[in-house]
CSV table of C-alpha atoms in Angstrom, one decimal:
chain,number,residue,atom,x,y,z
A,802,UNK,CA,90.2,73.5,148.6
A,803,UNK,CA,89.7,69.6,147.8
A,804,UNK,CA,90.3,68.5,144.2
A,805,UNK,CA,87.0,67.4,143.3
A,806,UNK,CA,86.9,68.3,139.4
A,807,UNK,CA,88.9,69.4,136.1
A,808,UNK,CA,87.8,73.2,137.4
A,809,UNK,CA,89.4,73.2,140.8
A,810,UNK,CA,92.7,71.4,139.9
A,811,UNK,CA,92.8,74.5,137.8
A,812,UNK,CA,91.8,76.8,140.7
A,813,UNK,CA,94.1,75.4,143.1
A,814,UNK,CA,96.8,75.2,140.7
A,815,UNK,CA,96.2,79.2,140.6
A,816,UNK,CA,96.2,79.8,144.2
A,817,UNK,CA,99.3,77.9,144.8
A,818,UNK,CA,101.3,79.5,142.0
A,819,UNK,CA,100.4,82.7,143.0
A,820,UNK,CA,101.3,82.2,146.5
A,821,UNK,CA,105.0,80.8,145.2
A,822,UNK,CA,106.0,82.6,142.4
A,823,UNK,CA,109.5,82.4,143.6
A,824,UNK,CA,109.2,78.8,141.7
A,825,UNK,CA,109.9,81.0,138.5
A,826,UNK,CA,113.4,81.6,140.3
A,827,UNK,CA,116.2,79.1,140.0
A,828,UNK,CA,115.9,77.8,136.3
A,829,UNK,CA,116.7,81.5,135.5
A,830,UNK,CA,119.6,81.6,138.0
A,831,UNK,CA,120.6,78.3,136.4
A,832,UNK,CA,120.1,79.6,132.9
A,833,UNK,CA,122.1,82.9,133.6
A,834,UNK,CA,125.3,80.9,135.5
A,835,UNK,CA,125.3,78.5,132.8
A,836,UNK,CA,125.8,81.3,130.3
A,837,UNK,CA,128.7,82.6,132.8
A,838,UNK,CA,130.4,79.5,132.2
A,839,UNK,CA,129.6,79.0,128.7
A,840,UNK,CA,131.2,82.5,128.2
A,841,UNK,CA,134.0,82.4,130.7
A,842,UNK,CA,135.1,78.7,129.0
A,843,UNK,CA,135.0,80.9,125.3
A,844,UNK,CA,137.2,83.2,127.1
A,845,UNK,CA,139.8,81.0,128.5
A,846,UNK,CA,140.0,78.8,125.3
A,847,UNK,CA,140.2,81.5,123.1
A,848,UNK,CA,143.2,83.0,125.5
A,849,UNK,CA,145.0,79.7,125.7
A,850,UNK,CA,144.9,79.6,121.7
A,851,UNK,CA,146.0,83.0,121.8
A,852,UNK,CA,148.7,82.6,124.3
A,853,UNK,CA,149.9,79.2,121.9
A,854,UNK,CA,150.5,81.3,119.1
A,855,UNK,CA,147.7,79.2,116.9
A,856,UNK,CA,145.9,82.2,115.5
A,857,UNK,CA,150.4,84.0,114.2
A,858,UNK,CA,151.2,80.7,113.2
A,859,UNK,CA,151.6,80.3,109.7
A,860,UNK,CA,150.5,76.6,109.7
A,861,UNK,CA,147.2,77.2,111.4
A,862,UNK,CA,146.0,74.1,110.8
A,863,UNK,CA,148.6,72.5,111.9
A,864,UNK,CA,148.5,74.1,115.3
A,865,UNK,CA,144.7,73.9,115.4
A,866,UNK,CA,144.4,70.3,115.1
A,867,UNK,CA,146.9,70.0,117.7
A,868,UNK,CA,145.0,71.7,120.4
A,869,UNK,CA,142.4,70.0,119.1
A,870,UNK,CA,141.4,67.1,121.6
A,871,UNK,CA,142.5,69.5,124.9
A,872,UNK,CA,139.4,72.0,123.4
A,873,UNK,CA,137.1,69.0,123.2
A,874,UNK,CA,138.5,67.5,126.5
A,875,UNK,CA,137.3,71.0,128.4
A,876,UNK,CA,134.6,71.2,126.0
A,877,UNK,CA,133.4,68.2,126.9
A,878,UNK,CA,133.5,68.7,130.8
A,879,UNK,CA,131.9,72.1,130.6
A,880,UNK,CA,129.0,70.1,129.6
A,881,UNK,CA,129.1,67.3,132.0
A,882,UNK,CA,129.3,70.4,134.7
A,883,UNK,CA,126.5,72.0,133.4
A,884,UNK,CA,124.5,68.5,132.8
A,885,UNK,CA,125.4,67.9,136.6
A,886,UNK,CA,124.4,71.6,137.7
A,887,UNK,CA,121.1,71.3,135.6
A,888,UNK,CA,120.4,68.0,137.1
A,889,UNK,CA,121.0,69.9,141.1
A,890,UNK,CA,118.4,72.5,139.7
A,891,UNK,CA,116.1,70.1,139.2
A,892,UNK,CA,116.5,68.1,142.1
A,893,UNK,CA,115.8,71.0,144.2
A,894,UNK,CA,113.4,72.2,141.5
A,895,UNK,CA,111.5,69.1,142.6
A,896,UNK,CA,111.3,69.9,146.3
A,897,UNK,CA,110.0,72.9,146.2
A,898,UNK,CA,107.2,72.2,144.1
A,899,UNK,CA,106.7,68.8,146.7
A,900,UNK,CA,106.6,71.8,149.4
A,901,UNK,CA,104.3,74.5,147.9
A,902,UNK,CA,101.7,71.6,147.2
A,903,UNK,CA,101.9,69.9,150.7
A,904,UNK,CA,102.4,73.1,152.5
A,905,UNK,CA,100.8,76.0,150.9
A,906,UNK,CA,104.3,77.5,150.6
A,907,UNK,CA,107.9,77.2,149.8
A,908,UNK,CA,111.6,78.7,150.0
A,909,UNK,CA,114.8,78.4,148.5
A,910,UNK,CA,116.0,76.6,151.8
A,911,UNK,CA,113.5,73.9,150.4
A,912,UNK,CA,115.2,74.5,146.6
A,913,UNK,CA,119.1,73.9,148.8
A,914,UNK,CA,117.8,70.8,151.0
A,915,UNK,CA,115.9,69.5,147.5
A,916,UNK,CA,119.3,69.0,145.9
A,917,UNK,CA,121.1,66.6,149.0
A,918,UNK,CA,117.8,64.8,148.8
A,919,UNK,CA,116.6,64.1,145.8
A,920,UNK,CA,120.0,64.7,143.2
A,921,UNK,CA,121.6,61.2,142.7
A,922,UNK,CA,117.6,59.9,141.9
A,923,UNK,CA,116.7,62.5,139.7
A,924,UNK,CA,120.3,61.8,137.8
A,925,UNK,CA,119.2,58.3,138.1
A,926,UNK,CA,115.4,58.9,136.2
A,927,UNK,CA,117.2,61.5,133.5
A,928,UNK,CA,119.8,58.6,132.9
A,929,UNK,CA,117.2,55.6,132.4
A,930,UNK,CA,114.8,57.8,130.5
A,931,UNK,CA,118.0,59.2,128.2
A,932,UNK,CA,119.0,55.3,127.6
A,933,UNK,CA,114.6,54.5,127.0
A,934,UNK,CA,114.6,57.2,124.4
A,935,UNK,CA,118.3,56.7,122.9
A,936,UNK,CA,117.4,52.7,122.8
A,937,UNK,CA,114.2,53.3,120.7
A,938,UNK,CA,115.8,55.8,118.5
A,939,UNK,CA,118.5,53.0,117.7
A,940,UNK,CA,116.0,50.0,117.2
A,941,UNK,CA,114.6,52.4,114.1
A,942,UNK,CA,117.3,53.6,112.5
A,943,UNK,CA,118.6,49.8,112.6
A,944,UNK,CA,115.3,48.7,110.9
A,945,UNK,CA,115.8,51.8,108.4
A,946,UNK,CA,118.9,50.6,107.5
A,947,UNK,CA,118.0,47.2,107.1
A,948,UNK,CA,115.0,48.3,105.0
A,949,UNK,CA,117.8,50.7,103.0
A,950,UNK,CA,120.4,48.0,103.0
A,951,UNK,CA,118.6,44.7,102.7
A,952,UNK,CA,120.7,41.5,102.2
A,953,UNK,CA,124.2,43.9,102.5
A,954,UNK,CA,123.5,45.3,106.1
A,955,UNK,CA,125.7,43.0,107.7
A,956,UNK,CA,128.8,43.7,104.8
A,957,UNK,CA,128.1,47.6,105.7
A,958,UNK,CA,128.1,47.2,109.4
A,959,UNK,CA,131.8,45.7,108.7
A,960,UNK,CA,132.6,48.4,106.0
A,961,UNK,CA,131.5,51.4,108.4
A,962,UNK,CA,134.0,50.4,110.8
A,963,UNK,CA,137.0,49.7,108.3
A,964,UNK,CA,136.7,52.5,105.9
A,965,UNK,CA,133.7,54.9,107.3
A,966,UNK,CA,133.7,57.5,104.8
A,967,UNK,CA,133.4,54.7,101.3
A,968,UNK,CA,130.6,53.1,103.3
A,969,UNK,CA,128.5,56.8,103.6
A,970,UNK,CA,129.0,57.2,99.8
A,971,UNK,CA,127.5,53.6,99.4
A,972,UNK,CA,124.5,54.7,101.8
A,973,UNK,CA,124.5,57.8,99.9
A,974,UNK,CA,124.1,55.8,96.4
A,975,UNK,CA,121.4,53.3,98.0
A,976,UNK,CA,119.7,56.2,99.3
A,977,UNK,CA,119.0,57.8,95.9
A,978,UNK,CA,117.8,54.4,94.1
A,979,UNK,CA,115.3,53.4,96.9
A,980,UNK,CA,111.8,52.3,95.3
A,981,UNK,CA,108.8,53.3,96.8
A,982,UNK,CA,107.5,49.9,99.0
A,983,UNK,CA,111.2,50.8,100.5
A,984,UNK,CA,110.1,54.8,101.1
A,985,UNK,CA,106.8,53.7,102.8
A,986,UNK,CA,108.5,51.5,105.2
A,987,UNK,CA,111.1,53.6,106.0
A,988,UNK,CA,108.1,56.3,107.0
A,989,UNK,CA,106.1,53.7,109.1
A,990,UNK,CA,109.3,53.0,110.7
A,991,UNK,CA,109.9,56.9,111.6
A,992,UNK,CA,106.2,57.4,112.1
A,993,UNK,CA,106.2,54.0,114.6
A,994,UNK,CA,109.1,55.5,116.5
A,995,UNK,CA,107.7,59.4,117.1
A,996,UNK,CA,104.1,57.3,118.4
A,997,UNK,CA,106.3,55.1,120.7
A,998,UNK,CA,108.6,58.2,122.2
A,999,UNK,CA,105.4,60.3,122.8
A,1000,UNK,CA,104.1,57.0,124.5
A,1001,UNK,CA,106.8,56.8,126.6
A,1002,UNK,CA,107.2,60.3,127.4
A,1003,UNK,CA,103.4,60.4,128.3
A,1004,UNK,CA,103.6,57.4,130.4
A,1005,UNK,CA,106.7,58.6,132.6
A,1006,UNK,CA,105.3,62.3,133.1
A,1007,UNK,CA,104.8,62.0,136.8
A,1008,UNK,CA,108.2,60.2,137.4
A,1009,UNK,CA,109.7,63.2,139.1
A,1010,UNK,CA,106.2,63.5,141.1
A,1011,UNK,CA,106.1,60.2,142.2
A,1012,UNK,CA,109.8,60.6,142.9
A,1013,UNK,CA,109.3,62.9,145.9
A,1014,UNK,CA,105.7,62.8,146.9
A,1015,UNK,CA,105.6,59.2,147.0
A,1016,UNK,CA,109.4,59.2,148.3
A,1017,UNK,CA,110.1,56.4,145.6
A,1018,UNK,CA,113.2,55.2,144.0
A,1019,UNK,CA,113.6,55.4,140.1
A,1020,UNK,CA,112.6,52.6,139.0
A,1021,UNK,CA,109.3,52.4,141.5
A,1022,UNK,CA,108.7,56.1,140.6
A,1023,UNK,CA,108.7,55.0,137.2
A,1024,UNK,CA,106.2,52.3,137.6
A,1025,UNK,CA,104.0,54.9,140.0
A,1026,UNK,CA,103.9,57.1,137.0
A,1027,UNK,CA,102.9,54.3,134.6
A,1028,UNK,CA,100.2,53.6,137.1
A,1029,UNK,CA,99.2,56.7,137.1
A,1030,UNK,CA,98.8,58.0,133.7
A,1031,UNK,CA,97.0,54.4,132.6
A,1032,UNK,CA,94.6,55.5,135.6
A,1033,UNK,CA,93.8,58.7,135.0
A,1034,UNK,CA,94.5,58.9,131.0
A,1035,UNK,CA,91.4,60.8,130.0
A,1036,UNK,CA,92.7,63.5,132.8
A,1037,UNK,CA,96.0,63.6,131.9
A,1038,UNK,CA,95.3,64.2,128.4
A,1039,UNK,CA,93.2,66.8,128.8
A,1040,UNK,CA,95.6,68.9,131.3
A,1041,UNK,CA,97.8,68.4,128.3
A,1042,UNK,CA,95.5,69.4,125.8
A,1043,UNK,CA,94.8,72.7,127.6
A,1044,UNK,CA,98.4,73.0,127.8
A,1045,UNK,CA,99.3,72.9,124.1
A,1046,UNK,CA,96.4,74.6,123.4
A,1047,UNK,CA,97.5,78.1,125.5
A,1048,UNK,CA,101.4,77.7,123.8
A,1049,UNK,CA,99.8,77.7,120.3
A,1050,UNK,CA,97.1,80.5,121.0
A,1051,UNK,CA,100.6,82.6,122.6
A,1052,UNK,CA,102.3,81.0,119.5
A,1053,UNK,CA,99.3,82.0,117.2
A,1054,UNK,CA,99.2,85.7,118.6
A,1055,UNK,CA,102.7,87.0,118.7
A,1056,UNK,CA,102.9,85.9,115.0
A,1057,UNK,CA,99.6,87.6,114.2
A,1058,UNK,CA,100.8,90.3,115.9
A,1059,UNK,CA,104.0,90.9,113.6
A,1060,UNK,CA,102.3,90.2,110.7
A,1061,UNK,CA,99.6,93.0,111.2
A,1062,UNK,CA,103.4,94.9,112.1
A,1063,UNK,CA,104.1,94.2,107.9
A,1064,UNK,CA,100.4,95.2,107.1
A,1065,UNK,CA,100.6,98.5,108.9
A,1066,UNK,CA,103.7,99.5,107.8
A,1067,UNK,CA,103.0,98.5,103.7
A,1068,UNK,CA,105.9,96.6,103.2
A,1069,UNK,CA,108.2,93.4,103.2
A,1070,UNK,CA,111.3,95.0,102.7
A,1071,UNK,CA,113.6,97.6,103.3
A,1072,UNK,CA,114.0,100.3,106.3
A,1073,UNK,CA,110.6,98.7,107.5
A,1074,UNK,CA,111.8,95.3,107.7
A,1075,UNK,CA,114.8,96.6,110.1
A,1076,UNK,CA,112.1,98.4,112.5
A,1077,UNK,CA,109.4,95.1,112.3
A,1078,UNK,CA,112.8,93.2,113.5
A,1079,UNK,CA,112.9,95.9,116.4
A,1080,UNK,CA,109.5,95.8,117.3
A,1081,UNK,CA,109.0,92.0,117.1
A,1082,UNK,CA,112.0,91.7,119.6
A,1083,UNK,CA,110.0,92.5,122.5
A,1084,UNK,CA,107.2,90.4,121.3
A,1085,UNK,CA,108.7,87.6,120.9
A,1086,UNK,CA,111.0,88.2,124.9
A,1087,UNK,CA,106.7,87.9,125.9
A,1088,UNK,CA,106.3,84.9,124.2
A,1089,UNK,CA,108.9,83.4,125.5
A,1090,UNK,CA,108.4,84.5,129.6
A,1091,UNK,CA,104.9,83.9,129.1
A,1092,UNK,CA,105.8,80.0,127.6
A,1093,UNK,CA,107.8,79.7,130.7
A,1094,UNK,CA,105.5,81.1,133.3
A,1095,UNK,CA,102.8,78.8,131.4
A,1096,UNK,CA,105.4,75.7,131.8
A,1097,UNK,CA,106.4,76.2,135.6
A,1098,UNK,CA,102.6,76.9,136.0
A,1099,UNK,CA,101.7,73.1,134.4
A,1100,UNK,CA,105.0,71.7,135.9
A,1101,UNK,CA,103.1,72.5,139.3
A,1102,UNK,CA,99.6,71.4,138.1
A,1103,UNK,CA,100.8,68.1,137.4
A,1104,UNK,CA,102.4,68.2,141.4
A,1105,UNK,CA,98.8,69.1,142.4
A,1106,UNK,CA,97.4,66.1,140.4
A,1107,UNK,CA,99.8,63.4,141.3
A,1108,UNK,CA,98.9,64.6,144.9
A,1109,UNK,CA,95.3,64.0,144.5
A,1110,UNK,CA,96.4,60.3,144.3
A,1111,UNK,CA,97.4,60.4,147.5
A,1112,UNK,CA,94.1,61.8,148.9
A,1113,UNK,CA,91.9,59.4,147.4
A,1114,UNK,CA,94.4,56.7,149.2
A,1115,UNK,CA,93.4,58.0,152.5
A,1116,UNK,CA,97.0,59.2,152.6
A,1117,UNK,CA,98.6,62.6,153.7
A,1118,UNK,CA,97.4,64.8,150.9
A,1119,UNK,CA,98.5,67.9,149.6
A,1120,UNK,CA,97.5,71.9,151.2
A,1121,UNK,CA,94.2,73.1,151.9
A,1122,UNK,CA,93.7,76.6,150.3
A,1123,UNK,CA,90.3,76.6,152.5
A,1124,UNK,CA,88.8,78.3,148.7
């Protein structure tokens, strides 16, 4: 079927997700062998402590301190391993949604061939938008401090790197004798910065679309996505809006639903509370696959969208579901 209005991009959304649910498949195998190594790395460090004699030693703190930078060393590359396997997912992630939308259906030979193809510029987008974010996040908390500090920023700034903890107690004192005018800029500041990061992550939404539909590099993927979302802004947000609006009404229900669980049972304490833990355990497992079938199912209406772009160029466009 063509896109031809908010009602179909819906429709054919539908027909495409149901014809490849097996896009719901590798963030869970992700999730699951990133818990493997998360608990096999707990494993092995707490052997090798074992094995050391850390936990018998009678100066633990001693001995602890001395493993110290070895458990951050592996610490640290168990997360740069599963930042790196995260990043694959998505790469072939990627593909597959690029497949189910130009061909009607895809395969986890498209997921494996998705992560050769697009890995080293999907790293590349996470990267630049990481150092977008992190660099907007640092621009305000230097203007908070210099709203905090005033005329002594520059004598903290030199203080912080001589004798760190003296120049948190002076932050801490400043902090507690701040007069209003300084309060109210301090929130226009943190209220700027939350408009500008939800600009920005609006405005690149449809990187990783362009990315492989257009075949573009980061920075031209980037720019396409820009493009996009300034072209079709009233669209956008409304495929947004219905989006947020279905979390909060999943959101709204499962904790309706447990509270009608304290009603029923006549109290907020006690036995009860133990079974309205048990019985809101399942409820809340609901929520959360139905979040995540909701978010693969947007993931691949925004796929279907971007595609439409290429249509309306005269350009190879996406499947026809023949609806």
């Amino acid at each position: 079927m063509e896109v031809k209005n908010f009602t179909d991009l819906f429709k054919k959304t539908w027909y495409l997700f149901r014809s490849n649910l097996i896009l719901l498949l590798p963030p869970a195998i992700v999730s699951i062998l990133s818990g493997i190594v998360v608990i096999v790395g707990i494993i092995v460090m707490a052997i090798l402590l074992s094995l050391s004699g850390v936990f018998h030693s009678k100066d633990f703190e001693q001995m602890f301190l001395y493993f110290f930078k070895p458990l951050i060393l592996g610490g640290s590359l168990g997360l740069l391993f599963l930042g790196l396997l995260w990043i694959a997912n998505l790469a072939g992630w990627v593909n597959m949604y690029k497949v189910a939308v130009r061909d009607g259906k895809t395969t986890l030979k498209d997921y494996l061939s998705g992560i050769g193809k697009y890995f080293f510029r999907i790293l590349g987008g996470v990267i630049l938008q990481v150092v977008i974010w992190g660099a907007l996040l640092g621009i305000a908390l230097f203007l908070i401090l210099k709203v905090i500090l005033g005329a002594d920023f520059a004598y903290f700034l030199s203080s912080l790197f001589k004798s760190p903890g003296l120049a948190g107690q002076e932050l801490s004192q400043l902090l507690e004798a701040l007069s209003p005018p300084a309060i109210l800029g301090i929130v226009g500041i943190v209220f700027l910065w939350i408009i500008l990061e939800v600009l920005v992550s609006l405005l690149l939404i449809f990187w990783k679309q362009a990315c492989s539909l257009d075949e573009l590099k980061v920075i031209p993927s980037f720019e396409a996505s820009i493009e996009f979302v300034l072209s079709n802004f009233l669209t956008v947000l409304g495929v947004i809006a219905v989006q947020i609006g279905l979390s909060l009404i999943l959101s709204i229900t499962t904790g309706i639903t447990v509270f009608l669980l304290f009603l029923l049972l006549g109290t907020f304490g006690g036995e009860e509370e133990t079974l309205i833990g048990l019985l809101s355990l399942p409820l809340n497992l609901l929520q959360g696959l139905f979040s995540y079938i909701l978010s693969v199912y947007f993931t691949l209406l925004y796929f279907v969208l971007y595609d439409k772009k290429l249509e309306d160029r005269g350009r190879e466009g996406g499947f026809s579901t023949g609806l």
